[in-house]
Amino acid sequence: MKKCPVCQKEIIGRKDKVYCSLSCKSAQQYEQRQEQEAHFYKVDRQLKKNRTILKSYNKVGKTTLRKEVLLAEGFDPAFFTNYWKNSKGQVYLFCYEYGFLSLKEGEKEKYLLVTWQPYMNR
């Protein structure tokens, strides 16, 4: 007798049946998807985390914050969705509608936090 690859129960029914139930088939497909798309899920989680952190510190639309404060929260500047370059050549990186610009004042590293504005669509 054939056994279900998920729960090891005996499979009853058609000869070509692979799983004992729809729930076992669904569980197997879910596991495969998790393995195949692990990188996607990792990147997606970090982007959402970055957005949440930027949103929590940028209540008024524009603020400056020490870099180590954001990094301590789990912010990773390597993960962003888009960018915008201003007329001075500064590149703002965005996690959806919340952006940041890396600044250095003396020895202190800071981020200028902004929100996406209509004029940035040009």
Coordinates of N, CA and C in Angstrom, one line a residue:
M1 N 0.8 -1.2 0.0 CA 0.0 0.0 0.0 C 0.9 1.2 0.0
K2 N 0.4 2.3 -0.7 CA 1.1 3.6 -0.7 C 0.8 4.3 0.6
K3 N 1.8 5.1 1.0 CA 1.6 5.9 2.2 C 1.7 7.4 1.8
C4 N 1.0 8.2 2.5 CA 1.0 9.7 2.3 C 2.4 10.2 2.7
P5 N 3.0 11.0 1.9 CA 4.3 11.6 2.2 C 4.3 12.6 3.4
V6 N 3.2 13.1 3.8 CA 3.1 14.0 4.8 C 2.8 13.4 6.2
C7 N 1.8 12.5 6.2 CA 1.4 12.0 7.5 C 1.6 10.5 7.7
Q8 N 2.1 9.9 6.6 CA 2.4 8.4 6.5 C 1.1 7.5 6.7
K9 N -0.1 8.1 6.5 CA -1.3 7.2 6.5 C -1.4 6.5 5.2
E10 N -2.1 5.4 5.3 CA -2.4 4.6 4.0 C -3.3 5.4 3.1
I11 N -2.9 5.4 1.8 CA -3.7 6.1 0.8 C -4.8 5.2 0.2
I12 N -6.0 5.6 0.3 CA -7.1 4.8 -0.2 C -7.7 5.6 -1.4
G13 N -7.9 4.9 -2.5 CA -8.5 5.6 -3.7 C -7.8 5.2 -5.0
R14 N -7.7 6.2 -5.9 CA -7.1 6.0 -7.2 C -5.6 5.5 -7.0
K15 N -5.1 4.9 -8.1 CA -3.8 4.4 -8.1 C -2.8 5.6 -8.1
D16 N -3.1 6.6 -8.8 CA -2.2 7.7 -8.9 C -2.3 8.8 -7.8
K17 N -3.1 8.5 -6.8 CA -3.3 9.5 -5.7 C -2.0 9.6 -4.9
V18 N -1.6 10.8 -4.5 CA -0.4 11.0 -3.8 C -0.6 11.2 -2.4
Y19 N -1.6 12.0 -2.0 CA -1.8 12.4 -0.6 C -3.1 11.7 -0.1
C20 N -3.2 11.6 1.2 CA -4.4 10.9 1.8 C -5.6 11.9 1.9
S21 N -5.3 13.2 1.9 CA -6.4 14.2 2.1 C -5.9 15.5 1.4
L22 N -6.9 16.4 1.3 CA -6.6 17.7 0.7 C -5.8 18.5 1.7
S23 N -6.0 18.3 3.0 CA -5.2 19.1 4.0 C -3.7 18.7 3.9
C24 N -3.4 17.4 3.7 CA -2.0 17.0 3.6 C -1.4 17.5 2.3
K25 N -2.2 17.5 1.2 CA -1.7 18.1 -0.1 C -1.4 19.6 0.1
S26 N -2.3 20.3 0.8 CA -2.1 21.7 1.0 C -0.9 22.0 1.9
A27 N -0.7 21.2 2.9 CA 0.4 21.3 3.8 C 1.8 21.1 3.1
Q28 N 1.8 20.1 2.2 CA 3.0 19.9 1.4 C 3.3 21.0 0.5
Q29 N 2.3 21.5 -0.2 CA 2.5 22.7 -1.1 C 2.9 23.9 -0.4
Y30 N 2.4 24.1 0.8 CA 2.8 25.3 1.6 C 4.3 25.2 2.0
E31 N 4.7 24.0 2.4 CA 6.1 23.8 2.8 C 7.0 24.0 1.6
Q32 N 6.6 23.5 0.4 CA 7.4 23.7 -0.8 C 7.6 25.2 -1.1
R33 N 6.4 25.9 -1.0 CA 6.4 27.3 -1.3 C 7.3 28.1 -0.4
Q34 N 7.3 27.7 0.9 CA 8.1 28.4 1.9 C 9.6 28.2 1.6
E35 N 10.0 27.0 1.1 CA 11.4 26.7 0.8 C 11.8 27.4 -0.5
Q36 N 10.9 27.4 -1.5 CA 11.3 28.0 -2.8 C 11.3 29.5 -2.8
E37 N 10.5 30.1 -1.9 CA 10.4 31.6 -1.9 C 11.0 32.2 -0.6
A38 N 11.9 31.4 0.0 CA 12.5 31.9 1.3 C 13.1 33.3 1.2
H39 N 13.8 33.5 0.1 CA 14.5 34.8 0.0 C 13.5 35.9 -0.2
F40 N 12.5 35.7 -1.0 CA 11.4 36.7 -1.2 C 10.8 37.0 0.2
Y41 N 10.4 36.0 1.0 CA 9.8 36.3 2.3 C 10.8 37.1 3.2
K42 N 12.0 36.8 3.2 CA 13.0 37.5 4.0 C 13.1 38.9 3.6
V43 N 13.2 39.2 2.3 CA 13.3 40.6 1.8 C 12.0 41.3 2.1
D44 N 10.8 40.7 1.9 CA 9.5 41.3 2.2 C 9.4 41.7 3.6
R45 N 9.8 40.8 4.5 CA 9.7 41.1 6.0 C 10.6 42.3 6.3
Q46 N 11.8 42.3 5.8 CA 12.7 43.4 6.1 C 12.2 44.8 5.6
L47 N 11.6 44.8 4.4 CA 11.1 46.0 3.8 C 9.9 46.5 4.7
K48 N 9.1 45.6 5.1 CA 7.9 46.0 6.0 C 8.4 46.5 7.3
K49 N 9.5 45.9 7.8 CA 10.1 46.3 9.1 C 10.7 47.7 9.0
N50 N 11.4 47.9 7.9 CA 12.0 49.2 7.6 C 10.9 50.3 7.5
R51 N 9.9 50.0 6.8 CA 8.8 51.0 6.6 C 8.2 51.3 8.0
T52 N 7.9 50.3 8.8 CA 7.3 50.5 10.1 C 8.2 51.4 11.0
I53 N 9.5 51.1 11.0 CA 10.4 51.9 11.8 C 10.5 53.3 11.3
L54 N 10.6 53.5 10.0 CA 10.7 54.9 9.4 C 9.4 55.7 9.8
K55 N 8.2 55.0 9.6 CA 7.0 55.6 9.9 C 6.8 56.0 11.4
S56 N 7.3 55.2 12.3 CA 7.2 55.5 13.7 C 8.1 56.7 14.1
Y57 N 9.2 56.9 13.5 CA 10.1 58.0 13.8 C 9.8 59.3 13.0
N58 N 9.0 59.2 11.9 CA 8.8 60.3 11.1 C 7.3 60.7 11.1
K59 N 6.9 61.4 12.2 CA 5.5 61.8 12.4 C 5.1 63.0 11.7
V60 N 6.1 63.9 11.4 CA 5.7 65.2 10.8 C 6.1 65.4 9.3
G61 N 6.7 64.3 8.7 CA 7.0 64.4 7.3 C 8.5 64.7 7.1
K62 N 9.2 65.2 8.0 CA 10.7 65.4 7.9 C 11.3 65.5 9.2
T63 N 12.3 64.7 9.5 CA 13.0 64.7 10.8 C 14.4 64.1 10.6
T64 N 15.3 64.5 11.6 CA 16.6 64.0 11.6 C 16.8 63.1 12.8
L65 N 17.5 62.0 12.6 CA 17.7 61.0 13.7 C 19.1 60.4 13.6
R66 N 19.7 60.1 14.7 CA 20.9 59.4 14.7 C 20.8 58.0 14.1
K67 N 21.8 57.6 13.3 CA 21.8 56.3 12.6 C 21.6 55.1 13.5
E68 N 22.4 55.2 14.7 CA 22.4 54.0 15.6 C 21.0 53.8 16.2
V69 N 20.2 54.8 16.3 CA 18.8 54.6 16.8 C 18.0 53.7 15.9
L70 N 18.0 54.0 14.6 CA 17.3 53.2 13.7 C 17.9 51.8 13.6
L71 N 19.2 51.7 13.6 CA 19.8 50.4 13.5 C 19.5 49.5 14.7
A72 N 19.4 50.1 15.9 CA 19.1 49.4 17.1 C 17.7 48.8 17.0
E73 N 16.8 49.5 16.3 CA 15.4 49.0 16.1 C 15.3 47.8 15.1
G74 N 16.4 47.6 14.4 CA 16.3 46.5 13.4 C 16.3 47.0 11.9
F75 N 16.4 48.3 11.8 CA 16.4 48.9 10.4 C 17.7 48.5 9.6
D76 N 17.5 48.1 8.4 CA 18.6 47.7 7.5 C 18.5 48.6 6.2
P77 N 19.5 49.5 6.1 CA 19.4 50.5 5.0 C 19.7 49.8 3.6
A78 N 20.1 48.6 3.6 CA 20.3 47.9 2.3 C 19.0 47.5 1.7
F79 N 17.9 47.5 2.4 CA 16.6 47.1 1.8 C 15.8 48.4 1.6
F80 N 15.5 48.6 0.4 CA 14.6 49.8 0.0 C 13.9 49.5 -1.3
T81 N 12.8 50.2 -1.5 CA 12.0 49.9 -2.7 C 12.3 50.8 -3.9
N82 N 12.7 52.0 -3.7 CA 12.9 53.0 -4.7 C 13.8 54.1 -4.2
Y83 N 14.2 55.0 -5.1 CA 15.0 56.1 -4.7 C 14.6 57.4 -5.5
W84 N 15.1 58.5 -4.9 CA 14.8 59.8 -5.6 C 16.1 60.6 -5.4
K85 N 16.5 61.3 -6.5 CA 17.7 62.1 -6.5 C 17.3 63.5 -6.6
N86 N 17.7 64.4 -5.7 CA 17.3 65.8 -5.7 C 18.3 66.6 -6.6
S87 N 18.1 67.9 -6.8 CA 18.9 68.7 -7.7 C 20.3 68.8 -7.2
K88 N 20.6 68.6 -5.9 CA 22.0 68.7 -5.4 C 22.7 67.3 -5.6
G89 N 22.0 66.4 -6.2 CA 22.6 65.1 -6.4 C 22.5 64.1 -5.2
Q90 N 21.8 64.5 -4.2 CA 21.7 63.6 -3.0 C 20.6 62.5 -3.3
V91 N 20.9 61.3 -2.9 CA 20.0 60.2 -3.2 C 19.3 59.8 -2.0
Y92 N 18.0 59.9 -2.0 CA 17.1 59.5 -0.9 C 16.6 58.1 -1.3
L93 N 16.8 57.2 -0.3 CA 16.3 55.8 -0.5 C 14.9 55.7 0.2
F94 N 14.0 55.0 -0.4 CA 12.6 54.9 0.2 C 12.2 53.4 0.4
C95 N 11.5 53.2 1.5 CA 10.8 52.0 1.8 C 9.3 52.4 1.6
Y96 N 8.8 52.1 0.4 CA 7.5 52.6 0.0 C 7.4 54.1 0.1
E97 N 6.6 54.7 0.9 CA 6.5 56.2 0.9 C 7.4 56.8 2.0
Y98 N 8.1 56.1 2.7 CA 9.0 56.7 3.8 C 10.4 56.6 3.3
G99 N 11.1 57.7 3.3 CA 12.5 57.7 2.8 C 13.5 58.2 3.8
F100 N 14.8 58.0 3.5 CA 15.9 58.4 4.3 C 17.1 58.8 3.5
L101 N 17.8 59.8 4.0 CA 19.0 60.2 3.4 C 20.1 60.1 4.4
S102 N 21.2 59.5 4.1 CA 22.3 59.4 5.0 C 23.1 60.7 5.0
L103 N 23.3 61.2 6.2 CA 24.1 62.4 6.5 C 25.2 62.1 7.4
K104 N 26.3 62.9 7.3 CA 27.4 62.9 8.3 C 27.7 64.3 8.8
E105 N 27.5 64.5 10.1 CA 27.8 65.8 10.7 C 29.0 65.6 11.7
G106 N 30.2 65.9 11.2 CA 31.3 65.6 12.0 C 31.6 64.1 12.1
E107 N 31.6 63.6 13.3 CA 31.8 62.2 13.5 C 30.4 61.4 13.6
K108 N 29.3 62.2 13.7 CA 28.0 61.6 13.9 C 27.4 61.3 12.6
E109 N 26.9 60.0 12.5 CA 26.1 59.6 11.3 C 24.6 59.7 11.6
K110 N 23.9 60.4 10.7 CA 22.5 60.6 10.9 C 21.7 60.2 9.7
Y111 N 20.4 60.1 9.8 CA 19.5 60.0 8.7 C 18.5 61.1 8.7
L112 N 18.3 61.7 7.5 CA 17.2 62.6 7.4 C 16.0 61.8 6.9
L113 N 14.9 61.8 7.6 CA 13.7 61.0 7.3 C 12.7 61.9 6.6
V114 N 12.2 61.4 5.5 CA 11.2 62.2 4.7 C 10.0 61.3 4.3
T115 N 9.0 61.9 3.8 CA 7.9 61.1 3.2 C 7.8 61.5 1.7
W116 N 7.4 60.6 0.9 CA 7.3 60.8 -0.5 C 6.3 62.0 -0.8
Q117 N 6.8 62.9 -1.7 CA 6.0 64.1 -2.0 C 5.6 64.0 -3.5
P118 N 4.5 64.7 -3.9 CA 4.1 64.7 -5.3 C 5.2 65.2 -6.3
Y119 N 6.0 66.2 -5.9 CA 7.0 66.7 -6.8 C 8.1 65.7 -7.1
M120 N 8.2 64.6 -6.3 CA 9.2 63.6 -6.5 C 8.9 62.6 -7.7
N121 N 7.7 62.7 -8.2 CA 7.3 61.9 -9.3 C 7.9 62.3 -10.6
R122 N 8.5 63.4 -10.7 CA 9.0 63.9 -12.0 C 10.2 63.2 -12.4

